[in-house]
């Protein structure tokens, strides 16, 4: 059984209780591409309607996946979408091997499958594996001010002497206060009443290296 709903990350613990042998393929993507992909579609998820809610949800998802990784170890198969696109056979073979399944040449041509698709990616899956969605957010970067703030807050650009404070959006009941200083290697992010410390080690054009 395969299920790819985005909110499955909330239920990994319950899924493991129900299916003790379950394996999870964790497909990671450039966070800004992920957020833009959710923002441009009408998902039935409240967190996808507002840029700041989107970015906060990503932080929640990332921290939750770190917890599940600590709990389940090699039962979670980590895959980079960009790496899979650049070398499909290598990474598809690795996924199948981890699942105990044989490799089939048809795996390299998913667009040739004839089954019905009712998800938001119904048109995408009819195309060969491609890089059309890689860095797609950049064409709309000037309109993603809320997400850009979070890119700074989560350490995706070099530290610089400034204090960034953002009040919650209309739909987001949280307050973020971030102080970034060039003299300090870390920043403190306060979210929903607790603090997270993150190293400032990313380069200037680091959307792709925003910690996943």
mmCIF file with all atom_site columns, C-alpha atoms in Angstrom:
data_model
loop_
_atom_site.group_PDB
_atom_site.id
_atom_site.type_symbol
_atom_site.label_atom_id
_atom_site.label_alt_id
_atom_site.label_comp_id
_atom_site.label_asym_id
_atom_site.label_entity_id
_atom_site.label_seq_id
_atom_site.pdbx_PDB_ins_code
_atom_site.Cartn_x
_atom_site.Cartn_y
_atom_site.Cartn_z
_atom_site.occupancy
_atom_site.B_iso_or_equiv
_atom_site.pdbx_formal_charge
_atom_site.auth_seq_id
_atom_site.auth_comp_id
_atom_site.auth_asym_id
_atom_site.auth_atom_id
_atom_site.pdbx_PDB_model_num
ATOM 1   C CA . UNK A 1 1   ? 0.000  0.000  0.000   1.00 0.00 ? 1   UNK A CA 1
ATOM 2   C CA . UNK A 1 2   ? 1.337  3.453  -0.971  1.00 0.00 ? 2   UNK A CA 1
ATOM 3   C CA . UNK A 1 3   ? -0.051 6.778  0.234   1.00 0.00 ? 3   UNK A CA 1
ATOM 4   C CA . UNK A 1 4   ? 1.577  10.158 -0.480  1.00 0.00 ? 4   UNK A CA 1
ATOM 5   C CA . UNK A 1 5   ? -0.587 12.707 1.330   1.00 0.00 ? 5   UNK A CA 1
ATOM 6   C CA . UNK A 1 6   ? 1.562  15.617 2.634   1.00 0.00 ? 6   UNK A CA 1
ATOM 7   C CA . UNK A 1 7   ? 0.139  15.402 6.155   1.00 0.00 ? 7   UNK A CA 1
ATOM 8   C CA . UNK A 1 8   ? 1.239  11.799 6.570   1.00 0.00 ? 8   UNK A CA 1
ATOM 9   C CA . UNK A 1 9   ? 4.225  13.175 8.497   1.00 0.00 ? 9   UNK A CA 1
ATOM 10  C CA . UNK A 1 10  ? 1.834  13.837 11.393  1.00 0.00 ? 10  UNK A CA 1
ATOM 11  C CA . UNK A 1 11  ? 0.843  10.187 11.560  1.00 0.00 ? 11  UNK A CA 1
ATOM 12  C CA . UNK A 1 12  ? 4.103  8.253  11.186  1.00 0.00 ? 12  UNK A CA 1
ATOM 13  C CA . UNK A 1 13  ? 3.900  7.021  14.776  1.00 0.00 ? 13  UNK A CA 1
ATOM 14  C CA . UNK A 1 14  ? 0.337  5.746  14.349  1.00 0.00 ? 14  UNK A CA 1
ATOM 15  C CA . UNK A 1 15  ? 1.179  4.190  10.973  1.00 0.00 ? 15  UNK A CA 1
ATOM 16  C CA . UNK A 1 16  ? 4.077  2.301  12.554  1.00 0.00 ? 16  UNK A CA 1
ATOM 17  C CA . UNK A 1 17  ? 1.803  1.022  15.306  1.00 0.00 ? 17  UNK A CA 1
ATOM 18  C CA . UNK A 1 18  ? -0.724 -0.210 12.744  1.00 0.00 ? 18  UNK A CA 1
ATOM 19  C CA . UNK A 1 19  ? 1.913  -1.506 10.300  1.00 0.00 ? 19  UNK A CA 1
ATOM 20  C CA . UNK A 1 20  ? 5.109  -2.363 12.233  1.00 0.00 ? 20  UNK A CA 1
ATOM 21  C CA . UNK A 1 21  ? 6.969  -3.263 9.020   1.00 0.00 ? 21  UNK A CA 1
ATOM 22  C CA . UNK A 1 22  ? 6.060  -0.017 7.240   1.00 0.00 ? 22  UNK A CA 1
ATOM 23  C CA . UNK A 1 23  ? 8.788  1.892  5.418   1.00 0.00 ? 23  UNK A CA 1
ATOM 24  C CA . UNK A 1 24  ? 8.592  5.610  4.740   1.00 0.00 ? 24  UNK A CA 1
ATOM 25  C CA . UNK A 1 25  ? 10.113 7.323  1.719   1.00 0.00 ? 25  UNK A CA 1
ATOM 26  C CA . UNK A 1 26  ? 10.915 10.868 2.798   1.00 0.00 ? 26  UNK A CA 1
ATOM 27  C CA . UNK A 1 27  ? 11.209 12.907 -0.403  1.00 0.00 ? 27  UNK A CA 1
ATOM 28  C CA . UNK A 1 28  ? 12.974 16.180 0.364   1.00 0.00 ? 28  UNK A CA 1
ATOM 29  C CA . UNK A 1 29  ? 12.909 19.203 -1.948  1.00 0.00 ? 29  UNK A CA 1
ATOM 30  C CA . UNK A 1 30  ? 14.260 22.737 -2.001  1.00 0.00 ? 30  UNK A CA 1
ATOM 31  C CA . UNK A 1 31  ? 12.030 24.278 0.704   1.00 0.00 ? 31  UNK A CA 1
ATOM 32  C CA . UNK A 1 32  ? 11.140 27.361 -1.355  1.00 0.00 ? 32  UNK A CA 1
ATOM 33  C CA . UNK A 1 33  ? 10.039 25.164 -4.264  1.00 0.00 ? 33  UNK A CA 1
ATOM 34  C CA . UNK A 1 34  ? 7.965  23.080 -1.851  1.00 0.00 ? 34  UNK A CA 1
ATOM 35  C CA . UNK A 1 35  ? 6.320  26.142 -0.336  1.00 0.00 ? 35  UNK A CA 1
ATOM 36  C CA . UNK A 1 36  ? 5.654  27.743 -3.718  1.00 0.00 ? 36  UNK A CA 1
ATOM 37  C CA . UNK A 1 37  ? 4.183  24.478 -5.016  1.00 0.00 ? 37  UNK A CA 1
ATOM 38  C CA . UNK A 1 38  ? 1.713  24.371 -2.121  1.00 0.00 ? 38  UNK A CA 1
ATOM 39  C CA . UNK A 1 39  ? 0.934  28.090 -2.357  1.00 0.00 ? 39  UNK A CA 1
ATOM 40  C CA . UNK A 1 40  ? 0.006  28.077 -6.054  1.00 0.00 ? 40  UNK A CA 1
ATOM 41  C CA . UNK A 1 41  ? -2.510 25.236 -5.651  1.00 0.00 ? 41  UNK A CA 1
ATOM 42  C CA . UNK A 1 42  ? -5.773 25.256 -3.738  1.00 0.00 ? 42  UNK A CA 1
ATOM 43  C CA . UNK A 1 43  ? -5.072 22.647 -1.081  1.00 0.00 ? 43  UNK A CA 1
ATOM 44  C CA . UNK A 1 44  ? -7.664 21.936 1.586   1.00 0.00 ? 44  UNK A CA 1
ATOM 45  C CA . UNK A 1 45  ? -5.033 22.880 4.154   1.00 0.00 ? 45  UNK A CA 1
ATOM 46  C CA . UNK A 1 46  ? -5.294 26.176 5.983   1.00 0.00 ? 46  UNK A CA 1
ATOM 47  C CA . UNK A 1 47  ? -1.518 26.510 6.301   1.00 0.00 ? 47  UNK A CA 1
ATOM 48  C CA . UNK A 1 48  ? -1.149 26.809 2.506   1.00 0.00 ? 48  UNK A CA 1
ATOM 49  C CA . UNK A 1 49  ? -3.220 30.003 2.152   1.00 0.00 ? 49  UNK A CA 1
ATOM 50  C CA . UNK A 1 50  ? -0.733 32.461 3.682   1.00 0.00 ? 50  UNK A CA 1
ATOM 51  C CA . UNK A 1 51  ? 3.019  32.774 3.076   1.00 0.00 ? 51  UNK A CA 1
ATOM 52  C CA . UNK A 1 52  ? 3.961  33.080 6.732   1.00 0.00 ? 52  UNK A CA 1
ATOM 53  C CA . UNK A 1 53  ? 1.733  30.142 7.654   1.00 0.00 ? 53  UNK A CA 1
ATOM 54  C CA . UNK A 1 54  ? 3.381  28.142 4.873   1.00 0.00 ? 54  UNK A CA 1
ATOM 55  C CA . UNK A 1 55  ? 6.860  28.855 6.168   1.00 0.00 ? 55  UNK A CA 1
ATOM 56  C CA . UNK A 1 56  ? 5.893  28.137 9.778   1.00 0.00 ? 56  UNK A CA 1
ATOM 57  C CA . UNK A 1 57  ? 4.347  24.845 8.697   1.00 0.00 ? 57  UNK A CA 1
ATOM 58  C CA . UNK A 1 58  ? 7.601  23.936 6.963   1.00 0.00 ? 58  UNK A CA 1
ATOM 59  C CA . UNK A 1 59  ? 9.527  24.569 10.180  1.00 0.00 ? 59  UNK A CA 1
ATOM 60  C CA . UNK A 1 60  ? 7.064  22.382 12.074  1.00 0.00 ? 60  UNK A CA 1
ATOM 61  C CA . UNK A 1 61  ? 7.347  19.603 9.458   1.00 0.00 ? 61  UNK A CA 1
ATOM 62  C CA . UNK A 1 62  ? 11.153 19.727 9.505   1.00 0.00 ? 62  UNK A CA 1
ATOM 63  C CA . UNK A 1 63  ? 11.366 19.473 13.292  1.00 0.00 ? 63  UNK A CA 1
ATOM 64  C CA . UNK A 1 64  ? 8.781  16.669 13.328  1.00 0.00 ? 64  UNK A CA 1
ATOM 65  C CA . UNK A 1 65  ? 10.701 14.675 10.717  1.00 0.00 ? 65  UNK A CA 1
ATOM 66  C CA . UNK A 1 66  ? 13.884 14.996 12.762  1.00 0.00 ? 66  UNK A CA 1
ATOM 67  C CA . UNK A 1 67  ? 11.964 13.452 15.658  1.00 0.00 ? 67  UNK A CA 1
ATOM 68  C CA . UNK A 1 68  ? 10.669 10.554 13.532  1.00 0.00 ? 68  UNK A CA 1
ATOM 69  C CA . UNK A 1 69  ? 14.153 9.973  12.108  1.00 0.00 ? 69  UNK A CA 1
ATOM 70  C CA . UNK A 1 70  ? 15.485 9.640  15.642  1.00 0.00 ? 70  UNK A CA 1
ATOM 71  C CA . UNK A 1 71  ? 12.688 7.173  16.450  1.00 0.00 ? 71  UNK A CA 1
ATOM 72  C CA . UNK A 1 72  ? 12.616 5.011  13.316  1.00 0.00 ? 72  UNK A CA 1
ATOM 73  C CA . UNK A 1 73  ? 16.129 5.201  11.878  1.00 0.00 ? 73  UNK A CA 1
ATOM 74  C CA . UNK A 1 74  ? 16.532 3.227  8.667   1.00 0.00 ? 74  UNK A CA 1
ATOM 75  C CA . UNK A 1 75  ? 12.780 2.674  8.361   1.00 0.00 ? 75  UNK A CA 1
ATOM 76  C CA . UNK A 1 76  ? 12.781 6.171  6.834   1.00 0.00 ? 76  UNK A CA 1
ATOM 77  C CA . UNK A 1 77  ? 14.377 6.283  3.380   1.00 0.00 ? 77  UNK A CA 1
ATOM 78  C CA . UNK A 1 78  ? 15.767 9.759  2.692   1.00 0.00 ? 78  UNK A CA 1
ATOM 79  C CA . UNK A 1 79  ? 15.627 10.923 -0.932  1.00 0.00 ? 79  UNK A CA 1
ATOM 80  C CA . UNK A 1 80  ? 16.455 14.289 -2.496  1.00 0.00 ? 80  UNK A CA 1
ATOM 81  C CA . UNK A 1 81  ? 14.076 15.173 -5.314  1.00 0.00 ? 81  UNK A CA 1
ATOM 82  C CA . UNK A 1 82  ? 16.761 17.149 -7.124  1.00 0.00 ? 82  UNK A CA 1
ATOM 83  C CA . UNK A 1 83  ? 19.203 14.228 -6.868  1.00 0.00 ? 83  UNK A CA 1
ATOM 84  C CA . UNK A 1 84  ? 16.581 11.786 -8.147  1.00 0.00 ? 84  UNK A CA 1
ATOM 85  C CA . UNK A 1 85  ? 15.848 14.039 -11.134 1.00 0.00 ? 85  UNK A CA 1
ATOM 86  C CA . UNK A 1 86  ? 19.543 14.307 -11.999 1.00 0.00 ? 86  UNK A CA 1
ATOM 87  C CA . UNK A 1 87  ? 20.185 10.548 -11.731 1.00 0.00 ? 87  UNK A CA 1
ATOM 88  C CA . UNK A 1 88  ? 16.833 8.690  -11.700 1.00 0.00 ? 88  UNK A CA 1
ATOM 89  C CA . UNK A 1 89  ? 18.053 5.120  -12.075 1.00 0.00 ? 89  UNK A CA 1
ATOM 90  C CA . UNK A 1 90  ? 20.585 5.326  -9.253  1.00 0.00 ? 90  UNK A CA 1
ATOM 91  C CA . UNK A 1 91  ? 18.122 6.700  -6.722  1.00 0.00 ? 91  UNK A CA 1
ATOM 92  C CA . UNK A 1 92  ? 15.142 4.628  -7.834  1.00 0.00 ? 92  UNK A CA 1
ATOM 93  C CA . UNK A 1 93  ? 17.276 1.501  -7.493  1.00 0.00 ? 93  UNK A CA 1
ATOM 94  C CA . UNK A 1 94  ? 18.281 2.603  -3.985  1.00 0.00 ? 94  UNK A CA 1
ATOM 95  C CA . UNK A 1 95  ? 14.648 3.134  -2.954  1.00 0.00 ? 95  UNK A CA 1
ATOM 96  C CA . UNK A 1 96  ? 13.532 -0.218 -4.348  1.00 0.00 ? 96  UNK A CA 1
ATOM 97  C CA . UNK A 1 97  ? 16.455 -2.044 -2.756  1.00 0.00 ? 97  UNK A CA 1
ATOM 98  C CA . UNK A 1 98  ? 15.596 -0.528 0.629   1.00 0.00 ? 98  UNK A CA 1
ATOM 99  C CA . UNK A 1 99  ? 12.003 -1.725 0.137   1.00 0.00 ? 99  UNK A CA 1
ATOM 100 C CA . UNK A 1 100 ? 13.109 -5.214 -0.897  1.00 0.00 ? 100 UNK A CA 1
ATOM 101 C CA . UNK A 1 101 ? 11.676 -4.793 -4.393  1.00 0.00 ? 101 UNK A CA 1
ATOM 102 C CA . UNK A 1 102 ? 13.249 -5.589 -7.776  1.00 0.00 ? 102 UNK A CA 1
ATOM 103 C CA . UNK A 1 103 ? 14.128 -2.832 -10.218 1.00 0.00 ? 103 UNK A CA 1
ATOM 104 C CA . UNK A 1 104 ? 11.995 -2.589 -13.364 1.00 0.00 ? 104 UNK A CA 1
ATOM 105 C CA . UNK A 1 105 ? 12.826 -0.483 -16.399 1.00 0.00 ? 105 UNK A CA 1
ATOM 106 C CA . UNK A 1 106 ? 9.288  0.927  -16.325 1.00 0.00 ? 106 UNK A CA 1
ATOM 107 C CA . UNK A 1 107 ? 10.252 2.813  -13.164 1.00 0.00 ? 107 UNK A CA 1
ATOM 108 C CA . UNK A 1 108 ? 12.279 5.178  -15.355 1.00 0.00 ? 108 UNK A CA 1
ATOM 109 C CA . UNK A 1 109 ? 9.227  5.999  -17.493 1.00 0.00 ? 109 UNK A CA 1
ATOM 110 C CA . UNK A 1 110 ? 6.395  6.729  -15.034 1.00 0.00 ? 110 UNK A CA 1
ATOM 111 C CA . UNK A 1 111 ? 4.684  8.925  -17.656 1.00 0.00 ? 111 UNK A CA 1
ATOM 112 C CA . UNK A 1 112 ? 3.894  5.803  -19.656 1.00 0.00 ? 112 UNK A CA 1
ATOM 113 C CA . UNK A 1 113 ? 1.731  4.318  -16.892 1.00 0.00 ? 113 UNK A CA 1
ATOM 114 C CA . UNK A 1 114 ? -1.934 4.090  -17.863 1.00 0.00 ? 114 UNK A CA 1
ATOM 115 C CA . UNK A 1 115 ? -3.568 4.165  -14.429 1.00 0.00 ? 115 UNK A CA 1
ATOM 116 C CA . UNK A 1 116 ? -5.908 6.977  -13.405 1.00 0.00 ? 116 UNK A CA 1
ATOM 117 C CA . UNK A 1 117 ? -4.457 9.884  -11.405 1.00 0.00 ? 117 UNK A CA 1
ATOM 118 C CA . UNK A 1 118 ? -6.761 12.134 -9.390  1.00 0.00 ? 118 UNK A CA 1
ATOM 119 C CA . UNK A 1 119 ? -4.210 14.171 -7.432  1.00 0.00 ? 119 UNK A CA 1
ATOM 120 C CA . UNK A 1 120 ? -2.970 17.735 -8.046  1.00 0.00 ? 120 UNK A CA 1
ATOM 121 C CA . UNK A 1 121 ? -0.029 16.271 -9.994  1.00 0.00 ? 121 UNK A CA 1
ATOM 122 C CA . UNK A 1 122 ? -2.251 14.579 -12.583 1.00 0.00 ? 122 UNK A CA 1
ATOM 123 C CA . UNK A 1 123 ? -0.750 16.554 -15.482 1.00 0.00 ? 123 UNK A CA 1
ATOM 124 C CA . UNK A 1 124 ? 2.832  16.352 -14.220 1.00 0.00 ? 124 UNK A CA 1
ATOM 125 C CA . UNK A 1 125 ? 2.884  12.569 -14.056 1.00 0.00 ? 125 UNK A CA 1
ATOM 126 C CA . UNK A 1 126 ? 2.091  12.391 -17.773 1.00 0.00 ? 126 UNK A CA 1
ATOM 127 C CA . UNK A 1 127 ? 5.501  13.914 -18.522 1.00 0.00 ? 127 UNK A CA 1
ATOM 128 C CA . UNK A 1 128 ? 8.896  12.186 -18.374 1.00 0.00 ? 128 UNK A CA 1
ATOM 129 C CA . UNK A 1 129 ? 11.025 12.799 -15.279 1.00 0.00 ? 129 UNK A CA 1
ATOM 130 C CA . UNK A 1 130 ? 12.221 16.394 -15.709 1.00 0.00 ? 130 UNK A CA 1
ATOM 131 C CA . UNK A 1 131 ? 13.591 19.434 -13.887 1.00 0.00 ? 131 UNK A CA 1
ATOM 132 C CA . UNK A 1 132 ? 10.794 21.873 -14.772 1.00 0.00 ? 132 UNK A CA 1
ATOM 133 C CA . UNK A 1 133 ? 9.938  22.420 -11.120 1.00 0.00 ? 133 UNK A CA 1
ATOM 134 C CA . UNK A 1 134 ? 13.513 22.916 -9.887  1.00 0.00 ? 134 UNK A CA 1
ATOM 135 C CA . UNK A 1 135 ? 13.979 26.524 -8.731  1.00 0.00 ? 135 UNK A CA 1
ATOM 136 C CA . UNK A 1 136 ? 10.468 27.362 -9.978  1.00 0.00 ? 136 UNK A CA 1
ATOM 137 C CA . UNK A 1 137 ? 10.047 29.723 -7.023  1.00 0.00 ? 137 UNK A CA 1
ATOM 138 C CA . UNK A 1 138 ? 12.653 32.127 -8.411  1.00 0.00 ? 138 UNK A CA 1
ATOM 139 C CA . UNK A 1 139 ? 10.324 33.430 -11.127 1.00 0.00 ? 139 UNK A CA 1
ATOM 140 C CA . UNK A 1 140 ? 8.026  34.663 -8.347  1.00 0.00 ? 140 UNK A CA 1
ATOM 141 C CA . UNK A 1 141 ? 10.622 35.478 -5.699  1.00 0.00 ? 141 UNK A CA 1
ATOM 142 C CA . UNK A 1 142 ? 9.683  39.166 -5.489  1.00 0.00 ? 142 UNK A CA 1
ATOM 143 C CA . UNK A 1 143 ? 6.139  38.172 -4.553  1.00 0.00 ? 143 UNK A CA 1
ATOM 144 C CA . UNK A 1 144 ? 7.209  35.791 -1.785  1.00 0.00 ? 144 UNK A CA 1
ATOM 145 C CA . UNK A 1 145 ? 8.204  38.385 0.811   1.00 0.00 ? 145 UNK A CA 1
ATOM 146 C CA . UNK A 1 146 ? 6.806  36.370 3.709   1.00 0.00 ? 146 UNK A CA 1
ATOM 147 C CA . UNK A 1 147 ? 8.767  33.284 2.786   1.00 0.00 ? 147 UNK A CA 1
ATOM 148 C CA . UNK A 1 148 ? 11.900 35.376 2.182   1.00 0.00 ? 148 UNK A CA 1
ATOM 149 C CA . UNK A 1 149 ? 11.711 36.571 5.776   1.00 0.00 ? 149 UNK A CA 1
ATOM 150 C CA . UNK A 1 150 ? 11.672 32.992 6.943   1.00 0.00 ? 150 UNK A CA 1
ATOM 151 C CA . UNK A 1 151 ? 14.589 32.148 4.663   1.00 0.00 ? 151 UNK A CA 1
ATOM 152 C CA . UNK A 1 152 ? 16.612 34.670 6.672   1.00 0.00 ? 152 UNK A CA 1
ATOM 153 C CA . UNK A 1 153 ? 15.157 33.580 10.005  1.00 0.00 ? 153 UNK A CA 1
ATOM 154 C CA . UNK A 1 154 ? 16.058 29.925 9.509   1.00 0.00 ? 154 UNK A CA 1
ATOM 155 C CA . UNK A 1 155 ? 19.660 30.697 8.602   1.00 0.00 ? 155 UNK A CA 1
ATOM 156 C CA . UNK A 1 156 ? 19.592 30.344 4.830   1.00 0.00 ? 156 UNK A CA 1
ATOM 157 C CA . UNK A 1 157 ? 21.583 33.536 4.283   1.00 0.00 ? 157 UNK A CA 1
ATOM 158 C CA . UNK A 1 158 ? 24.779 34.736 6.013   1.00 0.00 ? 158 UNK A CA 1
ATOM 159 C CA . UNK A 1 159 ? 24.530 36.375 9.416   1.00 0.00 ? 159 UNK A CA 1
ATOM 160 C CA . UNK A 1 160 ? 24.474 40.168 9.372   1.00 0.00 ? 160 UNK A CA 1
ATOM 161 C CA . UNK A 1 161 ? 24.044 42.792 12.059  1.00 0.00 ? 161 UNK A CA 1
ATOM 162 C CA . UNK A 1 162 ? 20.329 43.388 12.258  1.00 0.00 ? 162 UNK A CA 1
ATOM 163 C CA . UNK A 1 163 ? 17.324 42.492 14.340  1.00 0.00 ? 163 UNK A CA 1
ATOM 164 C CA . UNK A 1 164 ? 14.293 41.057 12.555  1.00 0.00 ? 164 UNK A CA 1
ATOM 165 C CA . UNK A 1 165 ? 10.940 41.044 14.300  1.00 0.00 ? 165 UNK A CA 1
ATOM 166 C CA . UNK A 1 166 ? 7.681  39.942 12.737  1.00 0.00 ? 166 UNK A CA 1
ATOM 167 C CA . UNK A 1 167 ? 4.246  39.992 14.277  1.00 0.00 ? 167 UNK A CA 1
ATOM 168 C CA . UNK A 1 168 ? 1.922  37.119 13.438  1.00 0.00 ? 168 UNK A CA 1
ATOM 169 C CA . UNK A 1 169 ? -0.130 37.238 10.280  1.00 0.00 ? 169 UNK A CA 1
ATOM 170 C CA . UNK A 1 170 ? -3.915 37.344 10.541  1.00 0.00 ? 170 UNK A CA 1
ATOM 171 C CA . UNK A 1 171 ? -4.095 33.558 10.349  1.00 0.00 ? 171 UNK A CA 1
ATOM 172 C CA . UNK A 1 172 ? -0.958 32.640 12.289  1.00 0.00 ? 172 UNK A CA 1
ATOM 173 C CA . UNK A 1 173 ? -1.207 32.802 16.108  1.00 0.00 ? 173 UNK A CA 1
ATOM 174 C CA . UNK A 1 174 ? 2.517  33.038 16.831  1.00 0.00 ? 174 UNK A CA 1
ATOM 175 C CA . UNK A 1 175 ? 5.180  35.692 17.327  1.00 0.00 ? 175 UNK A CA 1
ATOM 176 C CA . UNK A 1 176 ? 8.645  35.388 15.845  1.00 0.00 ? 176 UNK A CA 1
ATOM 177 C CA . UNK A 1 177 ? 11.616 37.325 17.170  1.00 0.00 ? 177 UNK A CA 1
ATOM 178 C CA . UNK A 1 178 ? 15.007 36.690 15.586  1.00 0.00 ? 178 UNK A CA 1
ATOM 179 C CA . UNK A 1 179 ? 18.260 38.457 16.340  1.00 0.00 ? 179 UNK A CA 1
ATOM 180 C CA . UNK A 1 180 ? 21.043 37.901 13.813  1.00 0.00 ? 180 UNK A CA 1
ATOM 181 C CA . UNK A 1 181 ? 24.510 39.254 14.531  1.00 0.00 ? 181 UNK A CA 1
ATOM 182 C CA . UNK A 1 182 ? 27.697 38.909 12.511  1.00 0.00 ? 182 UNK A CA 1
ATOM 183 C CA . UNK A 1 183 ? 29.620 38.464 15.767  1.00 0.00 ? 183 UNK A CA 1
ATOM 184 C CA . UNK A 1 184 ? 27.603 35.395 16.783  1.00 0.00 ? 184 UNK A CA 1
ATOM 185 C CA . UNK A 1 185 ? 27.636 32.034 14.948  1.00 0.00 ? 185 UNK A CA 1
ATOM 186 C CA . UNK A 1 186 ? 24.084 31.206 15.966  1.00 0.00 ? 186 UNK A CA 1
ATOM 187 C CA . UNK A 1 187 ? 20.649 32.750 15.934  1.00 0.00 ? 187 UNK A CA 1
ATOM 188 C CA . UNK A 1 188 ? 17.797 32.140 18.321  1.00 0.00 ? 188 UNK A CA 1
ATOM 189 C CA . UNK A 1 189 ? 14.310 31.617 16.913  1.00 0.00 ? 189 UNK A CA 1
ATOM 190 C CA . UNK A 1 190 ? 11.393 31.747 19.327  1.00 0.00 ? 190 UNK A CA 1
ATOM 191 C CA . UNK A 1 191 ? 8.307  29.960 18.085  1.00 0.00 ? 191 UNK A CA 1
ATOM 192 C CA . UNK A 1 192 ? 5.157  29.032 19.973  1.00 0.00 ? 192 UNK A CA 1
ATOM 193 C CA . UNK A 1 193 ? 6.862  29.514 23.312  1.00 0.00 ? 193 UNK A CA 1
ATOM 194 C CA . UNK A 1 194 ? 10.097 27.605 22.794  1.00 0.00 ? 194 UNK A CA 1
ATOM 195 C CA . UNK A 1 195 ? 13.502 28.497 21.406  1.00 0.00 ? 195 UNK A CA 1
ATOM 196 C CA . UNK A 1 196 ? 15.460 26.812 18.673  1.00 0.00 ? 196 UNK A CA 1
ATOM 197 C CA . UNK A 1 197 ? 19.152 27.506 18.083  1.00 0.00 ? 197 UNK A CA 1
ATOM 198 C CA . UNK A 1 198 ? 20.449 27.153 14.546  1.00 0.00 ? 198 UNK A CA 1
ATOM 199 C CA . UNK A 1 199 ? 23.969 27.511 13.124  1.00 0.00 ? 199 UNK A CA 1
ATOM 200 C CA . UNK A 1 200 ? 24.506 30.247 10.558  1.00 0.00 ? 200 UNK A CA 1
ATOM 201 C CA . UNK A 1 201 ? 26.538 28.239 8.048   1.00 0.00 ? 201 UNK A CA 1
ATOM 202 C CA . UNK A 1 202 ? 24.678 28.696 4.743   1.00 0.00 ? 202 UNK A CA 1
ATOM 203 C CA . UNK A 1 203 ? 25.922 30.671 1.746   1.00 0.00 ? 203 UNK A CA 1
ATOM 204 C CA . UNK A 1 204 ? 24.341 33.769 0.262   1.00 0.00 ? 204 UNK A CA 1
ATOM 205 C CA . UNK A 1 205 ? 22.279 32.135 -2.461  1.00 0.00 ? 205 UNK A CA 1
ATOM 206 C CA . UNK A 1 206 ? 21.197 29.301 -0.247  1.00 0.00 ? 206 UNK A CA 1
ATOM 207 C CA . UNK A 1 207 ? 17.561 28.527 -0.995  1.00 0.00 ? 207 UNK A CA 1
ATOM 208 C CA . UNK A 1 208 ? 18.604 24.991 -1.939  1.00 0.00 ? 208 UNK A CA 1
ATOM 209 C CA . UNK A 1 209 ? 20.703 24.581 1.196   1.00 0.00 ? 209 UNK A CA 1
ATOM 210 C CA . UNK A 1 210 ? 18.085 25.807 3.654   1.00 0.00 ? 210 UNK A CA 1
ATOM 211 C CA . UNK A 1 211 ? 18.283 23.047 6.297   1.00 0.00 ? 211 UNK A CA 1
ATOM 212 C CA . UNK A 1 212 ? 15.885 20.229 5.392   1.00 0.00 ? 212 UNK A CA 1
#
